[in-house]
CSV table of C-alpha atoms in Angstrom, one decimal:
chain,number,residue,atom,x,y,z
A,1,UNK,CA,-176.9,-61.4,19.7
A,2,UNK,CA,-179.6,-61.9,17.2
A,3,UNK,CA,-179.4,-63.9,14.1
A,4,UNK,CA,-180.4,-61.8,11.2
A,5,UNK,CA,-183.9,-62.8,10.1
A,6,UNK,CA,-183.8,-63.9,6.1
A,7,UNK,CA,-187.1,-62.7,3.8
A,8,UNK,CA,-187.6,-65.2,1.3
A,9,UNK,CA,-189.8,-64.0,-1.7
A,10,UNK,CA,-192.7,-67.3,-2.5
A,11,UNK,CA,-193.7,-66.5,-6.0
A,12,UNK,CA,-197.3,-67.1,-6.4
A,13,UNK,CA,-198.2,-66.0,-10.0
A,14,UNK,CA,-196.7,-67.9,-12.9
A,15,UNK,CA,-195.0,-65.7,-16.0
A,16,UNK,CA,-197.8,-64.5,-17.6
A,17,UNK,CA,-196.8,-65.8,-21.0
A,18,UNK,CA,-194.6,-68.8,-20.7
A,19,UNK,CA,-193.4,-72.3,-22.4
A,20,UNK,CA,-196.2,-73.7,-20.0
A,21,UNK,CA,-198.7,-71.1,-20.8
A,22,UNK,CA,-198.4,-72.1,-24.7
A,23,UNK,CA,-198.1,-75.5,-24.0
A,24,UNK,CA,-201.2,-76.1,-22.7
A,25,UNK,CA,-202.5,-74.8,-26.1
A,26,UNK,CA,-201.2,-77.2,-28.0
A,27,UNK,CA,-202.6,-80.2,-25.8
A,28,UNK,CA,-206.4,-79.0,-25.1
A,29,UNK,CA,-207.7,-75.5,-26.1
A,30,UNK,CA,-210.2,-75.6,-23.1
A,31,UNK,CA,-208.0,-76.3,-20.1
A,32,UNK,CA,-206.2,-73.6,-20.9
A,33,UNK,CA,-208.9,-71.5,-21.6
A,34,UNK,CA,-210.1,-72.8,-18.0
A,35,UNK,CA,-207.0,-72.3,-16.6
A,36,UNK,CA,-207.3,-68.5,-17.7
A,37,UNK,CA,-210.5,-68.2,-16.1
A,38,UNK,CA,-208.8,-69.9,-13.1
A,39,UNK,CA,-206.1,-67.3,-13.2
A,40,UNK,CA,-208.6,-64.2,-12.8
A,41,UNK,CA,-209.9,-65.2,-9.6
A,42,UNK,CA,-206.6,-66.5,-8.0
A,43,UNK,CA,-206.6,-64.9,-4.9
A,44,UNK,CA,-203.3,-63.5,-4.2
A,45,UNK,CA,-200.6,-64.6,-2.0
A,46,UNK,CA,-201.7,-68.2,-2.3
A,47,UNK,CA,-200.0,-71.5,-3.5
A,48,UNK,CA,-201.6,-74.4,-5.2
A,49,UNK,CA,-203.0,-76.0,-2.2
A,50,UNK,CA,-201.6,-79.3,-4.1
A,51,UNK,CA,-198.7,-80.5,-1.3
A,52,UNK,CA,-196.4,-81.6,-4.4
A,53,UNK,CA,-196.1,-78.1,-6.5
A,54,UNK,CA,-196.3,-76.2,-2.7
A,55,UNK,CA,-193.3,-78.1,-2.0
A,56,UNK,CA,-191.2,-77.0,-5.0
A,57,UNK,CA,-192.5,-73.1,-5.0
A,58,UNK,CA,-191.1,-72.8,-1.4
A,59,UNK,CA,-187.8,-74.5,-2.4
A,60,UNK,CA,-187.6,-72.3,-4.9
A,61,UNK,CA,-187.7,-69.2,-2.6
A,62,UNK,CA,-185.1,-70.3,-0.6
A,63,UNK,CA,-183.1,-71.5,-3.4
A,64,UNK,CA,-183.3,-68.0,-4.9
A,65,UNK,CA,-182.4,-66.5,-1.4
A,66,UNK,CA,-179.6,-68.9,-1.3
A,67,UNK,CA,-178.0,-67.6,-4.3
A,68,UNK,CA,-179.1,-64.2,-4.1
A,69,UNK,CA,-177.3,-63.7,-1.3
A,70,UNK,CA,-173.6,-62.3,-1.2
A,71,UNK,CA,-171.6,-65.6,-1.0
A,72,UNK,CA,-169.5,-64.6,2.1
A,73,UNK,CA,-173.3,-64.0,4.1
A,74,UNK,CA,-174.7,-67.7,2.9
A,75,UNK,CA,-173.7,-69.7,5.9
A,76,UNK,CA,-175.4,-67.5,8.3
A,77,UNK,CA,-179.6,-68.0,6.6
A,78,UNK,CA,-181.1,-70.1,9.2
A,79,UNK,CA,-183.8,-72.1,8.0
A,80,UNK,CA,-185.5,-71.7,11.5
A,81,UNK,CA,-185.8,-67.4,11.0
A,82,UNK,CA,-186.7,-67.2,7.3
A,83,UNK,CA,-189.7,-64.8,6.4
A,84,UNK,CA,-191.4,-65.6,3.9
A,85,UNK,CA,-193.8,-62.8,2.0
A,86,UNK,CA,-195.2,-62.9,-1.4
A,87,UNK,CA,-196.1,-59.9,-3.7
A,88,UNK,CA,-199.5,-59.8,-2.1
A,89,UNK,CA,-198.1,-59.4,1.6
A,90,UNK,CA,-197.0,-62.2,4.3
A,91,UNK,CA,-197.4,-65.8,3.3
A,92,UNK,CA,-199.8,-67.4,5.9
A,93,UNK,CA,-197.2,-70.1,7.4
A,94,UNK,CA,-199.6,-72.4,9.5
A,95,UNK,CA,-201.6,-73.0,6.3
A,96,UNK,CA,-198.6,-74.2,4.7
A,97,UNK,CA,-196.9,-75.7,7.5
A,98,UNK,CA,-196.3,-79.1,5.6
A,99,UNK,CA,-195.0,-77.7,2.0
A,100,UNK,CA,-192.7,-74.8,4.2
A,101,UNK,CA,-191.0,-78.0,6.3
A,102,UNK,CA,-190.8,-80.4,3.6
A,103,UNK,CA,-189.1,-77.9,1.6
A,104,UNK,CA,-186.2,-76.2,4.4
A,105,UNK,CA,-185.3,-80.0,4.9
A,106,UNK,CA,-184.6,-80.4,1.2
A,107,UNK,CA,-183.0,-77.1,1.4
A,108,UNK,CA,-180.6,-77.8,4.2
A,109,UNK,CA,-179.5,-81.0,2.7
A,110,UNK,CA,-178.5,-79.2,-0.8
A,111,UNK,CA,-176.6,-76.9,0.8
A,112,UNK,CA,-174.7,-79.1,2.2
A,113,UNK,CA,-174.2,-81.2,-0.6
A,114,UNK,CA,-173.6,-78.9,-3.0
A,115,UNK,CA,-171.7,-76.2,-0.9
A,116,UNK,CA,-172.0,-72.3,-0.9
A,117,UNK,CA,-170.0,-71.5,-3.6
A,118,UNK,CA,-171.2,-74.4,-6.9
A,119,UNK,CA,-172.0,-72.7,-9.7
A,120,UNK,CA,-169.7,-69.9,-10.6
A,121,UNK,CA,-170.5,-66.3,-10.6
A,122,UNK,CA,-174.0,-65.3,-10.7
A,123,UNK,CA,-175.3,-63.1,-13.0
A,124,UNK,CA,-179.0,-62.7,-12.2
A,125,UNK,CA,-181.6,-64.7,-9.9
A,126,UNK,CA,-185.5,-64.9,-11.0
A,127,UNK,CA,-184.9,-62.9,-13.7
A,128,UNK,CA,-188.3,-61.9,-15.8
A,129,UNK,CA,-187.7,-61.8,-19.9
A,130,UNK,CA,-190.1,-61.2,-22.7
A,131,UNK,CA,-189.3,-61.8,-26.5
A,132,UNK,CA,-191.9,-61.6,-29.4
A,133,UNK,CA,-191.9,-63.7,-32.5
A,134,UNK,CA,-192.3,-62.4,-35.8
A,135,UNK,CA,-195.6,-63.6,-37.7
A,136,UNK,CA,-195.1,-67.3,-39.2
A,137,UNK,CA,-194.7,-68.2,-42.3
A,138,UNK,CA,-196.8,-70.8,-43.0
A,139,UNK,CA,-199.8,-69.7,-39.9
A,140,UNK,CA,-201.3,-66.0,-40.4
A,141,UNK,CA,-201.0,-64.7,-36.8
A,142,UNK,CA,-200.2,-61.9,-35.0
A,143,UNK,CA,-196.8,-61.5,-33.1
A,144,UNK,CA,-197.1,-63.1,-30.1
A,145,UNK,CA,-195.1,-62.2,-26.8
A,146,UNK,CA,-193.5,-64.9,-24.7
A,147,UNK,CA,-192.2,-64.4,-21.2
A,148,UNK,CA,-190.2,-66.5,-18.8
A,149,UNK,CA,-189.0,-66.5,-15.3
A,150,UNK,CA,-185.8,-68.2,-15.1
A,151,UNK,CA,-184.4,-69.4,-11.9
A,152,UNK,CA,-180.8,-68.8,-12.1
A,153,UNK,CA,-178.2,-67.2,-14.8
A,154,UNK,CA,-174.5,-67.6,-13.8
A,155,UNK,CA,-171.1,-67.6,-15.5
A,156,UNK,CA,-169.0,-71.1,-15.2
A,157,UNK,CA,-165.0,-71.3,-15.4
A,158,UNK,CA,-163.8,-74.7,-16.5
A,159,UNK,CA,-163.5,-75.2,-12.7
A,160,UNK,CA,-166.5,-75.0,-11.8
A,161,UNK,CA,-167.7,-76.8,-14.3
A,162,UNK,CA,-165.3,-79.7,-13.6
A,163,UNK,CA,-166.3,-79.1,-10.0
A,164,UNK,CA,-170.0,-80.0,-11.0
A,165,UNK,CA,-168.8,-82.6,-13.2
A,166,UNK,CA,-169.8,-81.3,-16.0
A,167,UNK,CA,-168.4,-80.8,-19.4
A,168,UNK,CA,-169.1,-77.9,-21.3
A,169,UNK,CA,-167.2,-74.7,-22.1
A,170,UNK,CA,-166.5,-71.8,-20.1
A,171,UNK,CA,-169.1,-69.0,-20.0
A,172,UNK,CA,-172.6,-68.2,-19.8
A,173,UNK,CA,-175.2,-70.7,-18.0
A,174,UNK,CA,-178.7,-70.7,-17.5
A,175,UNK,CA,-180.3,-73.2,-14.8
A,176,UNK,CA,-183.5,-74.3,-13.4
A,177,UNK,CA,-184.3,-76.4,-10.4
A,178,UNK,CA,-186.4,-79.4,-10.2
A,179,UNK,CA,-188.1,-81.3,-7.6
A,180,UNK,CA,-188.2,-85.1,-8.6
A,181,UNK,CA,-189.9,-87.7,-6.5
A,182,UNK,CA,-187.9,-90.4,-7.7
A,183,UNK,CA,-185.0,-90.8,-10.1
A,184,UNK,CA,-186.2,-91.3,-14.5
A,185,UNK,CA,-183.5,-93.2,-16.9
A,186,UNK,CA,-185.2,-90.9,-19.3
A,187,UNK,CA,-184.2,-87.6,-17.5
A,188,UNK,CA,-181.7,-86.5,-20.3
A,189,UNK,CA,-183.8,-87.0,-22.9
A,190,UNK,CA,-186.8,-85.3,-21.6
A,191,UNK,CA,-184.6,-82.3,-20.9
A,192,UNK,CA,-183.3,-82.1,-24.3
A,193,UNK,CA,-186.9,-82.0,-25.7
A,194,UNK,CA,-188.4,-79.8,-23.1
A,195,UNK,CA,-189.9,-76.8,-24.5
A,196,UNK,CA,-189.2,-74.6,-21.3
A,197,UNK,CA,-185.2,-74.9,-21.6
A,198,UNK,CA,-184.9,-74.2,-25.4
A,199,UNK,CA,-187.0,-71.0,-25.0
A,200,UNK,CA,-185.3,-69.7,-22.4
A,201,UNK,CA,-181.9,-70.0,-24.1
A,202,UNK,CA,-183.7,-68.1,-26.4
A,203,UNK,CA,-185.1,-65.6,-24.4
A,204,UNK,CA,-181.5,-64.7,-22.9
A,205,UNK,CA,-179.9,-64.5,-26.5
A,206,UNK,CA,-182.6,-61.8,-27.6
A,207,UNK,CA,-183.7,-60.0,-24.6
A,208,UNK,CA,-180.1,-59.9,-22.8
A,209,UNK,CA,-177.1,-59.9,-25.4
A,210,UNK,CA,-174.9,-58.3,-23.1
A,211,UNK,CA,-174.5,-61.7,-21.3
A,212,UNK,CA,-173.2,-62.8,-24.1
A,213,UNK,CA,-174.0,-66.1,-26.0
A,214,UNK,CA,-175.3,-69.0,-23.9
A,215,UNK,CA,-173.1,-72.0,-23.3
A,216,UNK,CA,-176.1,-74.9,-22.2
A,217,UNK,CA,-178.7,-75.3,-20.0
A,218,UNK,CA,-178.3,-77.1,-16.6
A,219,UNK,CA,-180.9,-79.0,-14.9
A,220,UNK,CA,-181.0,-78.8,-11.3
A,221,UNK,CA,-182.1,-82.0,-10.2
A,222,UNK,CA,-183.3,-82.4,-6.3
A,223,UNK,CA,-184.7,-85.6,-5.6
A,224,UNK,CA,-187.2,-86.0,-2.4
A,225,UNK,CA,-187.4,-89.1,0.1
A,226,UNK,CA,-185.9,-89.8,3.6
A,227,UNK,CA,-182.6,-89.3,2.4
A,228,UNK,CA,-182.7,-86.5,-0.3
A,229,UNK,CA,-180.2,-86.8,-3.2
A,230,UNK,CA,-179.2,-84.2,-6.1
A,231,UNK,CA,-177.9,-84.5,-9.8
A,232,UNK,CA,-177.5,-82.2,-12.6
A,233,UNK,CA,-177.4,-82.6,-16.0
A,234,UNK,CA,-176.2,-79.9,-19.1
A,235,UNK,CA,-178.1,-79.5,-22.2
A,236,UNK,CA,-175.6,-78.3,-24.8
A,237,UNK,CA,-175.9,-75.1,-26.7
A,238,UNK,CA,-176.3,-77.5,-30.1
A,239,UNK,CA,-179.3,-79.5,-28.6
A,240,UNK,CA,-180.7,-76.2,-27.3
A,241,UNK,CA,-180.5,-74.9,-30.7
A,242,UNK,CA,-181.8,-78.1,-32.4
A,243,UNK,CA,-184.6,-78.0,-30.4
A,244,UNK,CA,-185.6,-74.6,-30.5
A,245,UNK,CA,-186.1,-75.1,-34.5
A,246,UNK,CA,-188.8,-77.7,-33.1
A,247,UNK,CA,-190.2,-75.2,-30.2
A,248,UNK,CA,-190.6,-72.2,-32.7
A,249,UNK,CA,-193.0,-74.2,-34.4
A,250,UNK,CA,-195.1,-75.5,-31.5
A,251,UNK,CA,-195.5,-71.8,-30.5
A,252,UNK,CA,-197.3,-71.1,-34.1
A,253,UNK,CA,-199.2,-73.6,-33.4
A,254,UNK,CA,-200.2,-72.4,-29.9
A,255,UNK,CA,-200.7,-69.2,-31.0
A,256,UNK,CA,-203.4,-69.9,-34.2
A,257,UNK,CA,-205.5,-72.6,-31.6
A,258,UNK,CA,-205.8,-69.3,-28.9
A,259,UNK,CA,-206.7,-67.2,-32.1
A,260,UNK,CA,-209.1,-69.5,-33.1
A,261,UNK,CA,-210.4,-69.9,-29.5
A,262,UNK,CA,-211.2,-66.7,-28.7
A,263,UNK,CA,-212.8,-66.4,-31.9
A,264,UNK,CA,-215.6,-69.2,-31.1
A,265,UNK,CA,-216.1,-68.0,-27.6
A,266,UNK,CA,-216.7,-64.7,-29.0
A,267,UNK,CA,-219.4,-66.5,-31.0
A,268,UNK,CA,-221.2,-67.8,-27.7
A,269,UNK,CA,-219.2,-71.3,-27.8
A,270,UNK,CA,-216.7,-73.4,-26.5
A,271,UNK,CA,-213.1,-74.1,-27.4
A,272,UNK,CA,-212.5,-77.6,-28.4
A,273,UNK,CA,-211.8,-80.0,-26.0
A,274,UNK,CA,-209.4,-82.9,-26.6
A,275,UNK,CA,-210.0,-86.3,-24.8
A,276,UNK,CA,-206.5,-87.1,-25.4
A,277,UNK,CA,-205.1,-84.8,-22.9
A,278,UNK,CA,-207.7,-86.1,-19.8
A,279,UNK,CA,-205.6,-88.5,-18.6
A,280,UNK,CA,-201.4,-88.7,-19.3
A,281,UNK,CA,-198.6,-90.9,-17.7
A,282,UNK,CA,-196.3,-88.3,-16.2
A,283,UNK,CA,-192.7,-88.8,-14.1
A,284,UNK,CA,-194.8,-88.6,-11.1
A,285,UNK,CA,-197.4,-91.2,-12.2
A,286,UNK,CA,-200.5,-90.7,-13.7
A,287,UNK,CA,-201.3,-87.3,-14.4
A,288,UNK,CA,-205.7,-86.4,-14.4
A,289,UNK,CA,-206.9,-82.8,-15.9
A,290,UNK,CA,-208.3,-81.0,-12.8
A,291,UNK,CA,-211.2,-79.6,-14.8
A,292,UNK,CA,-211.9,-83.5,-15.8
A,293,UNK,CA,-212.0,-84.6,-12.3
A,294,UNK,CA,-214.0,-81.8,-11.1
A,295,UNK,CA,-216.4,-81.7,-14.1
A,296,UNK,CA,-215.8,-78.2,-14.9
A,297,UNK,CA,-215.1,-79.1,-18.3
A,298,UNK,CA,-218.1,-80.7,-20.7
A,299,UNK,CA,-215.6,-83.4,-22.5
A,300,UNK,CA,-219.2,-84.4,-24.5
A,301,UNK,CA,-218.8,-81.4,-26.6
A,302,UNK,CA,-219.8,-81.8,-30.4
A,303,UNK,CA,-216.8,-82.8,-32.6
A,304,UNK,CA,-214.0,-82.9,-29.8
């Protein structure tokens, strides 16, 4: 008899509105004005191209299959007959080929390293939320609307959280997955200060209160190489809430430098663009702008 042939859903399209979205307004007004220009002629129903992030939007697929699934049914998805379609139709697979077997391998080695049944009962999987801020006090703008696609919402017992060794209270957890190629000191840190994981606790508290309140963020860690390992690590509610204080603040600020944007392309200009941000050190090494390197974006600009 037949296995059963899994679908895995690739998502192609990032939340319209996200902690990534704003961010980029805060570092250089013109890549992200670029990367909004990018954005409307995205054709859809395909990846990056860029081996690295291809890698990571596949595992996330099957990651979100994984737990998606009734937990009795896990054992039986076979990396071997997994379908894999995005909102636009079927993924092309050959094109691919690389990113789709770099990721299964990861895939098969969480699963058994982690087991089928690690993190409690799950609430939702991808879930979409949207929350808007009230106007600042100190920045005249408009309301703005921030989305986010979280990867995983489950509820923890103090087994399961001794089971991850973690320690936290019982209750409501949000998590995210990420593909690192090598292992940071600084891992902890970075995740306390990351803009994506305090507004997503956010996001749950205001969009979804029947969840109840959120007990800390955990970080999925999946690290690549011949022999793949894994880690996670738990924000507390308190950093989450510390930080948050921090990230309400960058969003003002994200939202007057679109405002003000807008207003000089309207005029027949340019938004700013900030040399700063052309070249950063990264986790993974030495990260370029894309728009720098393919001279899309006029760096030369009058007062930048």
């Amino acid at each position: 008899m037949n296995k059963k042939r899994h679908t895995a859903l690739v998502r192609t399209d990032p939340t319209a509105f996200g902690p990534h979205y704003w961010g980029t307004w805060t570092v250089c007004e013109r890549k992200a004005w670029l990367i909004e220009l990018e954005r409307t002629h995205q054709e859809p129903g395909e990846l990056s191209g860029v081996i690295y992030f291809d890698v990571g939007t596949i595992l996330h697929a099957l990651l979100a299959l994984h737990y998606g699934t009734a937990l009795e049914a896990r054992q039986a998805i076979d990396t071997t007959r997994v379908k894999y379609v995005t909102a636009a139709g079927p993924l092309d697979v050959e094109r691919y080929s690389e990113a789709i077997y770099e990721a299964e391998r990861l895939f098969r080695a969480y699963r058994v390293y982690w087991g089928w049944n690690d993190l409690g009962k799950i609430v939702a999987v991808e879930k979409e939320l949207e929350m808007t801020l009230p106007r600042g006090q100190t920045i005249t703008f408009s309301s703005q609307t921030i989305t986010g696609g979280l990867d995983l919402i489950s509820k923890m017992s103090a087994r399961d959280l001794k089971k991850n060794g973690l320690q936290g209270e019982p209750g409501l957890y949000l998590h995210d997955h990420k593909t690192r190629s090598k292992k940071d000191p600084y891992e902890y840190e970075m995740a306390c200060h990351d803009l994506q994981f305090s507004t997503y606790a956010k996001l749950v508290e205001t969009a979804e209160k029947k969840w109840g309140p959120v007990r800390g963020f955990i970080v999925n860690l999946i690290y690549k190489g011949t022999t793949p390992s894994f880690g996670r690590i738990l924000i507390s509610k308190d950093a989450l809430e510390a930080e948050w204080k921090v990230s309400e603040g960058l969003y003002q600020v994200a939202f007057q430098a679109k405002r003000e944007s807008l207003r000089v392309l309207e005029a027949g200009g340019l938004p700013t663009a900030r040399t700063r941000a052309c070249f950063k050190k990264s986790i993974v090494g030495w990260d370029i702008c894309p728009f720098y390197k393919s001279r899309q974006c006029d760096r030369q600009q009058k007062g930048s």
